[in-house]
Amino acid sequence: MDQIFVALKHWLLGQLATILPAWLLPVVSALMSIAAIIGVFATLFAIMTILERKGLGRIQNRYGPNRVGPFGFLQPAADGIKAIIKEDVVPRAADKVVHFLAPVVLVIPALLVYSVLPIGRNMVAIDLDAGLLFFFAVGAASELAVFMAGWSSRNKYALLGAMRAVAQMVSYEIPLILSTISVVMITGTLSPVKIVEAQSTHAGLLPDWFVFTPWGFAGFILFMISANAEANRSPFDLPEGESELVAGYFTEYSGFKFALFFLAEYLGLFAVSGLGITLFLGGWNSPFAALDFVPSWAWFFAKLLGLIVLFIWTRGTLPRLRVDQLMNFAWKFMIPMVLINLVAAAAWHYVGGGFARWFVSGAIVLGSYLLLGRGLFHGKGITKRTYRYAE
Amino acid sequence: MSAIAEMPPKKFELLPKESGDGELLEVAMGPHHPSTHGVFRMDVALDGEHVVKLKPVFGYLHRNHEKIAEGTTYLSSMPYTDRLDYFCSLTNNWAYALAVEKLAGLQVPERAEFIRAVTAELTRLQNHACLIGFLTQDMGASGTPLMYAFREREKILDLFESLTGARMMCNYMRFGGCRCDLPDGWLAQAQKVVDETPKFIDEFERLLAENEILMARTQGVGKLSGELAINAGVTGPILRAAGVNYDLRKVDKYGIYERFEFKVPLGDHGDTYDRYMIRVLEMRESVKILQQALKSIPDGPIIDPKAKLRGFRPKVGEAYGRIEAPKGELGFYLISDGGPNPYRYRVRPPSFINLTVLEDMCVGQMIADVVIILGSVDIVLGEVDR
């Protein structure tokens, strides 16, 4: 059961080897992986949209979509059809070529990063030694696409949104990458597959996932906050802040191009959550040895779904930050915090076993969190207030 | 190709800056923009993301309300006042009825005064709850507080529906009293809604009041000094958030408000957070008034027997009736020439006058703040444009 998809692919390739020339086989193999990734994650995108709308609806004390199909679960299909048959409006003043290219440029890197994510045991499209580096290098291309979209639309809201998006994504890229460095330091490898293997043992009650160490826990939370900002999700959704910028950088997009922006946003979210799972949550490993019979890919998607629910919950609860506060948060809290987290990880490695390394590493993380967190609001006069009453 | 398609694309309008390098970007926020609360436009000049100039442009929803009212009888303007501030039709009714009662010298029976106070405070509750919802929506809270507020508003609108037959356009007050008496069981139902409201306000406050993001977004944003507020004629919760003790329920003691125990909360900073918190505290005070009023409603007539519905001609004279509407001082100024129509009819809309300080509050803030400052002013375009 665990290896069913791997076996299926091998069997198919074996069958094809009899009819196809040998030089074509690697291409076919790659195409199979691509088709699987696109199929699975596009379906996940559809599930996520309905899940988010229903989940947000429940948080907001309403039903959410429930008209199309059983319990409204065919709503994504209806949305997709609507997006395709809608008129594609291109503003007269827009730079037409760039305007057309931007959503394409946004979607392709979002799909490319999946090639290095280990979705299950032996289930990774390319087992790159520097997979982590590849992930971030390709993922950084989305900034370009966002700015292309904002610039080419010739719309003031789009331009403001694009400027915000680039500033935000560049700022949060730094803590995103730095928070993964601690894992690289401990495991000594850049390969996502090897990082997952390093977490596959069980020590005592808890599995050996990095999230169950002080530095790993801090790293995971910092990573998820940065991932939230990278994916432009609430409360960091300023680039598309609909209350001030209408829709931000994709204000002037309609029809299927608009849907592509959504697709890319959600694909980016899944990819970065998948990376978080790989780095901190043990990848496709089961939490308990007794549960090893469940297929590894099922664990991966269960964890992914859990993180998605977390994102939906956050979105339904928090208001949005302001641009300067967002930047302050990145440069004055996140980046010092990830740098200190590197020290905590190093201490974990060098202090030696037992209780001492828990204490030292935990003290570094907790102390810096308290100090930096206090400094974030210090001197701004942001406090709880009491109110007086007139006589 | 059409003529429009052949026109050369327009360039961005960049304005020269008074000092320093660079240019200003002029952005028209509105009239179709998701968070201008209706058809309202703000011409904003931006330096980066900072607001340098802001010009409010309104009038898109002008319906000639005042001139139309001068052409019809006094009574037929009553349903039209519902459409001024369509969130609070009952307080609009009351202000207009008060002005006409002053003009015609009518006495309102005690029971009617109680019913008026109860409906007005219920109106205040739902208006403030929704305002907080819209304000957090403008902050990007994806509608969760708004939906909670709407759930509460729904209960109050149900009460209005069973009393007046309409949820929003109530058309309930008459000169010298009210249109119809309370239906059976209405008081018990209202009591239940009022008893549940503090729980809702607590829930709201747990979700919002100490939220760091909300505090960081609103504290120190859009400051309004008490002095400027008085000079500009600002009234209502915005004025009280600026620290000025001015509540018409205490000042004029119109209706039967002097019989109720309630306090007037005041802010010290005059920023958006104060404006938000003052509304929360006013909701609590409204609950107190409602608890007292619902317990002591007397029996009796609901309309002055001298009041005539048909052939109503007040004597020659003028009158100004004002009440503390949820948005501020709502006044109606009437001049009668003895005929069936008012000779002059003028509305003093609170949200229109409160809007005049918008630029003073917004300059120097960021574009994201403009939206929440506008949200905290609490405007309804039906009233601003009339």
PDB file of N, CA, C and O in Angstrom, chain A residues 59-61 92-93 154 156-157 159-160 164 242-244 246 315-316 318-325 377 381-385 387-390, chain B residues 7 10 26 28-29 33-35 49 138-139 142 144 147-148 151 210 216-217 219 221 245 264 266 268-269 271 274 277 281 366 368-369 371:
ATOM      1  N   ILE A  59     -16.695  29.537  10.823  1.00  0.00           N
ATOM      2  CA  ILE A  59     -16.098  30.459  11.788  1.00  0.00           C
ATOM      3  C   ILE A  59     -16.956  31.712  11.886  1.00  0.00           C
ATOM      4  O   ILE A  59     -17.155  32.264  12.963  1.00  0.00           O
ATOM      5  N   GLN A  60     -17.494  32.129  10.746  1.00  0.00           N
ATOM      6  CA  GLN A  60     -18.272  33.360  10.726  1.00  0.00           C
ATOM      7  C   GLN A  60     -19.754  33.121  10.955  1.00  0.00           C
ATOM      8  O   GLN A  60     -20.569  33.973  10.617  1.00  0.00           O
ATOM      9  N   ASN A  61     -20.099  31.921  11.438  1.00  0.00           N
ATOM     10  CA  ASN A  61     -21.485  31.727  11.848  1.00  0.00           C
ATOM     11  C   ASN A  61     -22.429  31.756  10.653  1.00  0.00           C
ATOM     12  O   ASN A  61     -23.510  32.330  10.685  1.00  0.00           O
ATOM     13  N   ARG A  92      -6.904  48.891 -21.722  1.00  0.00           N
ATOM     14  CA  ARG A  92      -6.373  49.486 -22.950  1.00  0.00           C
ATOM     15  C   ARG A  92      -4.939  49.962 -22.744  1.00  0.00           C
ATOM     16  O   ARG A  92      -4.099  49.855 -23.635  1.00  0.00           O
ATOM     17  N   ALA A  93      -4.663  50.487 -21.582  1.00  0.00           N
ATOM     18  CA  ALA A  93      -3.337  51.060 -21.342  1.00  0.00           C
ATOM     19  C   ALA A  93      -2.320  50.015 -20.895  1.00  0.00           C
ATOM     20  O   ALA A  93      -1.174  50.335 -20.667  1.00  0.00           O
ATOM     21  N   ARG A 154      -1.010  48.901 -15.407  1.00  0.00           N
ATOM     22  CA  ARG A 154      -1.170  50.355 -15.505  1.00  0.00           C
ATOM     23  C   ARG A 154      -2.328  50.817 -14.621  1.00  0.00           C
ATOM     24  O   ARG A 154      -3.186  51.578 -15.044  1.00  0.00           O
ATOM     25  N   LYS A 156      -3.214  52.173 -10.625  1.00  0.00           N
ATOM     26  CA  LYS A 156      -2.496  52.678  -9.447  1.00  0.00           C
ATOM     27  C   LYS A 156      -2.596  51.702  -8.286  1.00  0.00           C
ATOM     28  O   LYS A 156      -1.640  51.508  -7.546  1.00  0.00           O
ATOM     29  N   TYR A 157      -3.752  51.101  -8.116  1.00  0.00           N
ATOM     30  CA  TYR A 157      -3.895  50.122  -7.038  1.00  0.00           C
ATOM     31  C   TYR A 157      -2.957  48.939  -7.273  1.00  0.00           C
ATOM     32  O   TYR A 157      -2.303  48.451  -6.353  1.00  0.00           O
ATOM     33  N   LEU A 159      -0.229  48.894  -8.948  1.00  0.00           N
ATOM     34  CA  LEU A 159       1.165  49.284  -8.750  1.00  0.00           C
ATOM     35  C   LEU A 159       1.510  49.338  -7.267  1.00  0.00           C
ATOM     36  O   LEU A 159       2.537  48.817  -6.834  1.00  0.00           O
ATOM     37  N   LEU A 160       0.619  49.953  -6.491  1.00  0.00           N
ATOM     38  CA  LEU A 160       0.862  50.003  -5.046  1.00  0.00           C
ATOM     39  C   LEU A 160       0.924  48.598  -4.466  1.00  0.00           C
ATOM     40  O   LEU A 160       1.787  48.282  -3.641  1.00  0.00           O
ATOM     41  N   ARG A 164       4.119  46.800  -2.612  1.00  0.00           N
ATOM     42  CA  ARG A 164       3.998  46.186  -1.294  1.00  0.00           C
ATOM     43  C   ARG A 164       4.407  44.726  -1.346  1.00  0.00           C
ATOM     44  O   ARG A 164       5.124  44.236  -0.473  1.00  0.00           O
ATOM     45  N   GLU A 242      -7.936  44.045   0.279  1.00  0.00           N
ATOM     46  CA  GLU A 242      -9.073  44.484  -0.526  1.00  0.00           C
ATOM     47  C   GLU A 242      -9.721  45.726   0.047  1.00  0.00           C
ATOM     48  O   GLU A 242     -10.411  46.421  -0.665  1.00  0.00           O
ATOM     49  N   SER A 243      -9.462  46.044   1.344  1.00  0.00           N
ATOM     50  CA  SER A 243     -10.150  47.215   1.858  1.00  0.00           C
ATOM     51  C   SER A 243      -9.486  48.502   1.398  1.00  0.00           C
ATOM     52  O   SER A 243     -10.137  49.521   1.338  1.00  0.00           O
ATOM     53  N   GLU A 244      -8.201  48.472   1.078  1.00  0.00           N
ATOM     54  CA  GLU A 244      -7.617  49.718   0.575  1.00  0.00           C
ATOM     55  C   GLU A 244      -7.204  49.630  -0.893  1.00  0.00           C
ATOM     56  O   GLU A 244      -7.338  50.589  -1.617  1.00  0.00           O
ATOM     57  N   VAL A 246      -8.334  47.417  -3.349  1.00  0.00           N
ATOM     58  CA  VAL A 246      -9.293  46.688  -4.173  1.00  0.00           C
ATOM     59  C   VAL A 246      -8.889  45.220  -4.311  1.00  0.00           C
ATOM     60  O   VAL A 246      -9.473  44.369  -3.683  1.00  0.00           O
ATOM     61  N   ARG A 315      -6.854  32.978   9.145  1.00  0.00           N
ATOM     62  CA  ARG A 315      -7.487  33.954   8.266  1.00  0.00           C
ATOM     63  C   ARG A 315      -8.823  34.413   8.826  1.00  0.00           C
ATOM     64  O   ARG A 315      -9.180  35.574   8.710  1.00  0.00           O
ATOM     65  N   GLY A 316      -9.547  33.486   9.453  1.00  0.00           N
ATOM     66  CA  GLY A 316     -10.847  33.855   9.976  1.00  0.00           C
ATOM     67  C   GLY A 316     -10.791  34.643  11.261  1.00  0.00           C
ATOM     68  O   GLY A 316     -11.805  35.133  11.722  1.00  0.00           O
ATOM     69  N   LEU A 318      -7.882  36.936  12.435  1.00  0.00           N
ATOM     70  CA  LEU A 318      -7.038  38.107  12.677  1.00  0.00           C
ATOM     71  C   LEU A 318      -7.279  39.225  11.674  1.00  0.00           C
ATOM     72  O   LEU A 318      -7.498  38.957  10.492  1.00  0.00           O
ATOM     73  N   PRO A 319      -7.215  40.480  12.137  1.00  0.00           N
ATOM     74  CA  PRO A 319      -7.184  41.593  11.182  1.00  0.00           C
ATOM     75  C   PRO A 319      -5.808  41.710  10.536  1.00  0.00           C
ATOM     76  O   PRO A 319      -4.861  41.037  10.946  1.00  0.00           O
ATOM     77  N   ARG A 320      -5.734  42.601   9.579  1.00  0.00           N
ATOM     78  CA  ARG A 320      -4.515  42.712   8.773  1.00  0.00           C
ATOM     79  C   ARG A 320      -3.566  43.745   9.378  1.00  0.00           C
ATOM     80  O   ARG A 320      -3.985  44.713   9.995  1.00  0.00           O
ATOM     81  N   LEU A 321      -2.259  43.506   9.200  1.00  0.00           N
ATOM     82  CA  LEU A 321      -1.265  44.477   9.662  1.00  0.00           C
ATOM     83  C   LEU A 321      -1.142  45.625   8.658  1.00  0.00           C
ATOM     84  O   LEU A 321      -1.647  45.543   7.550  1.00  0.00           O
ATOM     85  N   ARG A 322      -0.426  46.666   9.067  1.00  0.00           N
ATOM     86  CA  ARG A 322      -0.160  47.777   8.156  1.00  0.00           C
ATOM     87  C   ARG A 322       1.245  47.605   7.587  1.00  0.00           C
ATOM     88  O   ARG A 322       2.058  46.869   8.142  1.00  0.00           O
ATOM     89  N   VAL A 323       1.534  48.300   6.488  1.00  0.00           N
ATOM     90  CA  VAL A 323       2.802  48.050   5.794  1.00  0.00           C
ATOM     91  C   VAL A 323       4.005  48.260   6.714  1.00  0.00           C
ATOM     92  O   VAL A 323       4.892  47.404   6.795  1.00  0.00           O
ATOM     93  N   ASP A 324       4.043  49.408   7.401  1.00  0.00           N
ATOM     94  CA  ASP A 324       5.220  49.671   8.217  1.00  0.00           C
ATOM     95  C   ASP A 324       5.329  48.682   9.361  1.00  0.00           C
ATOM     96  O   ASP A 324       6.428  48.247   9.723  1.00  0.00           O
ATOM     97  N   GLN A 325       4.180  48.280   9.928  1.00  0.00           N
ATOM     98  CA  GLN A 325       4.221  47.297  11.010  1.00  0.00           C
ATOM     99  C   GLN A 325       4.709  45.946  10.509  1.00  0.00           C
ATOM    100  O   GLN A 325       5.438  45.232  11.195  1.00  0.00           O
ATOM    101  N   PHE A 377       6.741  46.335  20.716  1.00  0.00           N
ATOM    102  CA  PHE A 377       5.713  47.330  21.001  1.00  0.00           C
ATOM    103  C   PHE A 377       6.247  48.460  21.871  1.00  0.00           C
ATOM    104  O   PHE A 377       5.536  49.391  22.169  1.00  0.00           O
ATOM    105  N   GLY A 381       3.534  53.280  22.788  1.00  0.00           N
ATOM    106  CA  GLY A 381       2.325  53.651  23.524  1.00  0.00           C
ATOM    107  C   GLY A 381       1.147  52.763  23.212  1.00  0.00           C
ATOM    108  O   GLY A 381       0.004  53.177  23.318  1.00  0.00           O
ATOM    109  N   ILE A 382       1.401  51.534  22.790  1.00  0.00           N
ATOM    110  CA  ILE A 382       0.291  50.638  22.471  1.00  0.00           C
ATOM    111  C   ILE A 382      -0.020  49.797  23.696  1.00  0.00           C
ATOM    112  O   ILE A 382       0.746  48.910  24.068  1.00  0.00           O
ATOM    113  N   THR A 383      -1.093  50.156  24.354  1.00  0.00           N
ATOM    114  CA  THR A 383      -1.450  49.477  25.597  1.00  0.00           C
ATOM    115  C   THR A 383      -2.940  49.260  25.649  1.00  0.00           C
ATOM    116  O   THR A 383      -3.701  49.812  24.856  1.00  0.00           O
ATOM    117  N   LYS A 384      -3.345  48.471  26.614  1.00  0.00           N
ATOM    118  CA  LYS A 384      -4.745  48.381  26.931  1.00  0.00           C
ATOM    119  C   LYS A 384      -5.149  49.658  27.665  1.00  0.00           C
ATOM    120  O   LYS A 384      -4.358  50.208  28.427  1.00  0.00           O
ATOM    121  N   ARG A 385      -6.341  50.151  27.413  1.00  0.00           N
ATOM    122  CA  ARG A 385      -6.718  51.432  28.013  1.00  0.00           C
ATOM    123  C   ARG A 385      -7.925  51.275  28.912  1.00  0.00           C
ATOM    124  O   ARG A 385      -8.732  50.374  28.740  1.00  0.00           O
ATOM    125  N   TYR A 387     -11.215  53.581  30.522  1.00  0.00           N
ATOM    126  CA  TYR A 387     -11.986  54.732  30.084  1.00  0.00           C
ATOM    127  C   TYR A 387     -12.697  55.363  31.256  1.00  0.00           C
ATOM    128  O   TYR A 387     -13.092  54.694  32.201  1.00  0.00           O
ATOM    129  N   ARG A 388     -12.828  56.687  31.182  1.00  0.00           N
ATOM    130  CA  ARG A 388     -13.510  57.407  32.254  1.00  0.00           C
ATOM    131  C   ARG A 388     -14.929  57.721  31.810  1.00  0.00           C
ATOM    132  O   ARG A 388     -15.260  57.680  30.629  1.00  0.00           O
ATOM    133  N   TYR A 389     -15.762  58.025  32.809  1.00  0.00           N
ATOM    134  CA  TYR A 389     -17.150  58.348  32.523  1.00  0.00           C
ATOM    135  C   TYR A 389     -17.422  59.766  32.988  1.00  0.00           C
ATOM    136  O   TYR A 389     -16.906  60.207  34.012  1.00  0.00           O
ATOM    137  N   ALA A 390     -18.234  60.460  32.218  1.00  0.00           N
ATOM    138  CA  ALA A 390     -18.611  61.815  32.621  1.00  0.00           C
ATOM    139  C   ALA A 390     -19.608  61.747  33.764  1.00  0.00           C
ATOM    140  O   ALA A 390     -20.334  60.773  33.904  1.00  0.00           O
TER     141      ALA A 390
ATOM    142  N   MET B   7      -8.233  56.256 -28.706  1.00  0.00           N
ATOM    143  CA  MET B   7      -7.621  57.313 -27.908  1.00  0.00           C
ATOM    144  C   MET B   7      -6.320  56.818 -27.294  1.00  0.00           C
ATOM    145  O   MET B   7      -6.212  55.662 -26.915  1.00  0.00           O
ATOM    146  N   LYS B  10      -4.118  57.088 -21.176  1.00  0.00           N
ATOM    147  CA  LYS B  10      -3.828  58.220 -20.295  1.00  0.00           C
ATOM    148  C   LYS B  10      -2.622  57.896 -19.427  1.00  0.00           C
ATOM    149  O   LYS B  10      -2.447  56.772 -18.977  1.00  0.00           O
ATOM    150  N   GLU B  26      -1.668  60.537  -7.413  1.00  0.00           N
ATOM    151  CA  GLU B  26      -3.038  60.854  -7.039  1.00  0.00           C
ATOM    152  C   GLU B  26      -3.915  59.632  -7.289  1.00  0.00           C
ATOM    153  O   GLU B  26      -3.958  59.100  -8.389  1.00  0.00           O
ATOM    154  N   ALA B  28      -7.786  58.011  -6.844  1.00  0.00           N
ATOM    155  CA  ALA B  28      -9.195  58.269  -6.538  1.00  0.00           C
ATOM    156  C   ALA B  28      -9.754  57.030  -5.862  1.00  0.00           C
ATOM    157  O   ALA B  28      -9.958  56.008  -6.503  1.00  0.00           O
ATOM    158  N   MET B  29      -9.944  57.116  -4.549  1.00  0.00           N
ATOM    159  CA  MET B  29     -10.556  55.984  -3.835  1.00  0.00           C
ATOM    160  C   MET B  29     -12.061  56.176  -3.886  1.00  0.00           C
ATOM    161  O   MET B  29     -12.616  56.993  -3.184  1.00  0.00           O
ATOM    162  N   HIS B  33     -15.395  51.578  -4.802  1.00  0.00           N
ATOM    163  CA  HIS B  33     -14.244  51.048  -4.087  1.00  0.00           C
ATOM    164  C   HIS B  33     -14.826  50.204  -2.967  1.00  0.00           C
ATOM    165  O   HIS B  33     -15.865  50.557  -2.400  1.00  0.00           O
ATOM    166  N   PRO B  34     -14.213  49.076  -2.633  1.00  0.00           N
ATOM    167  CA  PRO B  34     -14.875  48.184  -1.674  1.00  0.00           C
ATOM    168  C   PRO B  34     -15.099  48.762  -0.292  1.00  0.00           C
ATOM    169  O   PRO B  34     -15.951  48.270   0.429  1.00  0.00           O
ATOM    170  N   SER B  35     -14.365  49.782   0.124  1.00  0.00           N
ATOM    171  CA  SER B  35     -14.534  50.165   1.525  1.00  0.00           C
ATOM    172  C   SER B  35     -14.805  51.648   1.700  1.00  0.00           C
ATOM    173  O   SER B  35     -14.368  52.235   2.676  1.00  0.00           O
ATOM    174  N   GLU B  49       3.331  55.643   0.510  1.00  0.00           N
ATOM    175  CA  GLU B  49       2.047  55.201   1.032  1.00  0.00           C
ATOM    176  C   GLU B  49       1.439  56.236   1.965  1.00  0.00           C
ATOM    177  O   GLU B  49       0.384  56.001   2.530  1.00  0.00           O
ATOM    178  N   ASP B 138     -12.824  46.604   7.491  1.00  0.00           N
ATOM    179  CA  ASP B 138     -11.899  47.507   6.811  1.00  0.00           C
ATOM    180  C   ASP B 138     -10.463  47.215   7.198  1.00  0.00           C
ATOM    181  O   ASP B 138      -9.541  47.499   6.454  1.00  0.00           O
ATOM    182  N   MET B 139     -10.275  46.669   8.392  1.00  0.00           N
ATOM    183  CA  MET B 139      -8.926  46.300   8.804  1.00  0.00           C
ATOM    184  C   MET B 139      -8.511  44.967   8.204  1.00  0.00           C
ATOM    185  O   MET B 139      -7.387  44.517   8.413  1.00  0.00           O
ATOM    186  N   SER B 142     -11.569  39.760   7.481  1.00  0.00           N
ATOM    187  CA  SER B 142     -12.303  38.778   6.666  1.00  0.00           C
ATOM    188  C   SER B 142     -13.727  38.545   7.148  1.00  0.00           C
ATOM    189  O   SER B 142     -14.297  37.496   6.936  1.00  0.00           O
ATOM    190  N   THR B 144     -15.323  38.126  10.031  1.00  0.00           N
ATOM    191  CA  THR B 144     -15.820  37.365  11.178  1.00  0.00           C
ATOM    192  C   THR B 144     -16.568  38.236  12.190  1.00  0.00           C
ATOM    193  O   THR B 144     -17.709  37.917  12.534  1.00  0.00           O
ATOM    194  N   MET B 147     -19.940  39.335  10.797  1.00  0.00           N
ATOM    195  CA  MET B 147     -21.007  38.332  10.777  1.00  0.00           C
ATOM    196  C   MET B 147     -21.598  38.141  12.171  1.00  0.00           C
ATOM    197  O   MET B 147     -22.793  37.933  12.320  1.00  0.00           O
ATOM    198  N   TYR B 148     -20.737  38.233  13.191  1.00  0.00           N
ATOM    199  CA  TYR B 148     -21.247  38.130  14.553  1.00  0.00           C
ATOM    200  C   TYR B 148     -22.178  39.301  14.850  1.00  0.00           C
ATOM    201  O   TYR B 148     -23.221  39.132  15.481  1.00  0.00           O
ATOM    202  N   ARG B 151     -25.482  38.805  13.180  1.00  0.00           N
ATOM    203  CA  ARG B 151     -26.326  37.849  13.888  1.00  0.00           C
ATOM    204  C   ARG B 151     -27.119  38.568  14.976  1.00  0.00           C
ATOM    205  O   ARG B 151     -28.325  38.349  15.140  1.00  0.00           O
ATOM    206  N   GLU B 210      -8.320  43.293  22.986  1.00  0.00           N
ATOM    207  CA  GLU B 210      -6.911  43.182  23.350  1.00  0.00           C
ATOM    208  C   GLU B 210      -6.082  42.521  22.271  1.00  0.00           C
ATOM    209  O   GLU B 210      -4.967  42.083  22.512  1.00  0.00           O
ATOM    210  N   ALA B 216      -2.461  47.813  17.464  1.00  0.00           N
ATOM    211  CA  ALA B 216      -1.396  48.473  16.713  1.00  0.00           C
ATOM    212  C   ALA B 216      -1.956  49.222  15.513  1.00  0.00           C
ATOM    213  O   ALA B 216      -1.411  50.247  15.115  1.00  0.00           O
ATOM    214  N   ARG B 217      -3.022  48.691  14.937  1.00  0.00           N
ATOM    215  CA  ARG B 217      -3.593  49.367  13.773  1.00  0.00           C
ATOM    216  C   ARG B 217      -4.350  50.627  14.145  1.00  0.00           C
ATOM    217  O   ARG B 217      -4.411  51.575  13.358  1.00  0.00           O
ATOM    218  N   GLN B 219      -4.434  52.355  17.527  1.00  0.00           N
ATOM    219  CA  GLN B 219      -3.999  53.319  18.539  1.00  0.00           C
ATOM    220  C   GLN B 219      -3.072  54.350  17.920  1.00  0.00           C
ATOM    221  O   GLN B 219      -2.136  54.016  17.207  1.00  0.00           O
ATOM    222  N   VAL B 221      -3.865  56.370  15.628  1.00  0.00           N
ATOM    223  CA  VAL B 221      -4.198  56.573  14.215  1.00  0.00           C
ATOM    224  C   VAL B 221      -5.405  57.490  14.112  1.00  0.00           C
ATOM    225  O   VAL B 221      -6.405  57.282  14.787  1.00  0.00           O
ATOM    226  N   ASN B 245     -17.390  66.045  26.793  1.00  0.00           N
ATOM    227  CA  ASN B 245     -18.594  65.477  27.392  1.00  0.00           C
ATOM    228  C   ASN B 245     -19.813  66.163  26.792  1.00  0.00           C
ATOM    229  O   ASN B 245     -20.238  67.213  27.251  1.00  0.00           O
ATOM    230  N   VAL B 264     -21.901  58.509  30.558  1.00  0.00           N
ATOM    231  CA  VAL B 264     -21.367  58.842  29.236  1.00  0.00           C
ATOM    232  C   VAL B 264     -19.880  58.525  29.222  1.00  0.00           C
ATOM    233  O   VAL B 264     -19.101  59.173  29.907  1.00  0.00           O
ATOM    234  N   LEU B 266     -16.064  58.549  28.024  1.00  0.00           N
ATOM    235  CA  LEU B 266     -15.250  59.540  27.323  1.00  0.00           C
ATOM    236  C   LEU B 266     -13.868  58.970  27.033  1.00  0.00           C
ATOM    237  O   LEU B 266     -13.306  58.237  27.841  1.00  0.00           O
ATOM    238  N   ASP B 268      -9.707  59.630  25.926  1.00  0.00           N
ATOM    239  CA  ASP B 268      -8.688  60.634  26.233  1.00  0.00           C
ATOM    240  C   ASP B 268      -7.793  60.942  25.038  1.00  0.00           C
ATOM    241  O   ASP B 268      -7.104  61.946  25.037  1.00  0.00           O
ATOM    242  N   HIS B 269      -7.765  60.057  24.045  1.00  0.00           N
ATOM    243  CA  HIS B 269      -6.794  60.222  22.968  1.00  0.00           C
ATOM    244  C   HIS B 269      -7.434  60.721  21.671  1.00  0.00           C
ATOM    245  O   HIS B 269      -6.766  61.332  20.856  1.00  0.00           O
ATOM    246  N   ASP B 271      -8.272  58.921  19.188  1.00  0.00           N
ATOM    247  CA  ASP B 271      -7.832  58.167  18.022  1.00  0.00           C
ATOM    248  C   ASP B 271      -8.857  57.082  17.670  1.00  0.00           C
ATOM    249  O   ASP B 271      -9.922  56.988  18.285  1.00  0.00           O
ATOM    250  N   ASP B 274      -9.983  54.756  20.446  1.00  0.00           N
ATOM    251  CA  ASP B 274     -10.952  55.358  21.362  1.00  0.00           C
ATOM    252  C   ASP B 274     -12.343  55.365  20.739  1.00  0.00           C
ATOM    253  O   ASP B 274     -13.331  55.061  21.405  1.00  0.00           O
ATOM    254  N   MET B 277     -13.656  51.922  21.094  1.00  0.00           N
ATOM    255  CA  MET B 277     -14.005  51.508  22.458  1.00  0.00           C
ATOM    256  C   MET B 277     -15.200  52.283  23.002  1.00  0.00           C
ATOM    257  O   MET B 277     -16.009  51.738  23.750  1.00  0.00           O
ATOM    258  N   LEU B 281     -18.490  50.731  24.828  1.00  0.00           N
ATOM    259  CA  LEU B 281     -18.983  51.131  26.140  1.00  0.00           C
ATOM    260  C   LEU B 281     -20.390  51.710  26.034  1.00  0.00           C
ATOM    261  O   LEU B 281     -21.226  51.507  26.921  1.00  0.00           O
ATOM    262  N   MET B 366      -1.107  56.584   6.731  1.00  0.00           N
ATOM    263  CA  MET B 366      -0.886  55.779   5.532  1.00  0.00           C
ATOM    264  C   MET B 366      -2.216  55.452   4.878  1.00  0.00           C
ATOM    265  O   MET B 366      -3.276  55.622   5.474  1.00  0.00           O
ATOM    266  N   ALA B 368      -3.628  52.738   4.215  1.00  0.00           N
ATOM    267  CA  ALA B 368      -4.444  51.726   4.889  1.00  0.00           C
ATOM    268  C   ALA B 368      -5.189  52.325   6.070  1.00  0.00           C
ATOM    269  O   ALA B 368      -6.244  51.832   6.455  1.00  0.00           O
ATOM    270  N   ASP B 369      -4.625  53.409   6.657  1.00  0.00           N
ATOM    271  CA  ASP B 369      -5.292  54.042   7.785  1.00  0.00           C
ATOM    272  C   ASP B 369      -6.505  54.841   7.349  1.00  0.00           C
ATOM    273  O   ASP B 369      -7.471  54.962   8.090  1.00  0.00           O
ATOM    274  N   VAL B 371      -8.716  54.167   5.310  1.00  0.00           N
ATOM    275  CA  VAL B 371      -9.905  53.327   5.254  1.00  0.00           C
ATOM    276  C   VAL B 371     -10.490  53.112   6.645  1.00  0.00           C
ATOM    277  O   VAL B 371     -11.706  53.228   6.840  1.00  0.00           O
TER     278      VAL B 371
END
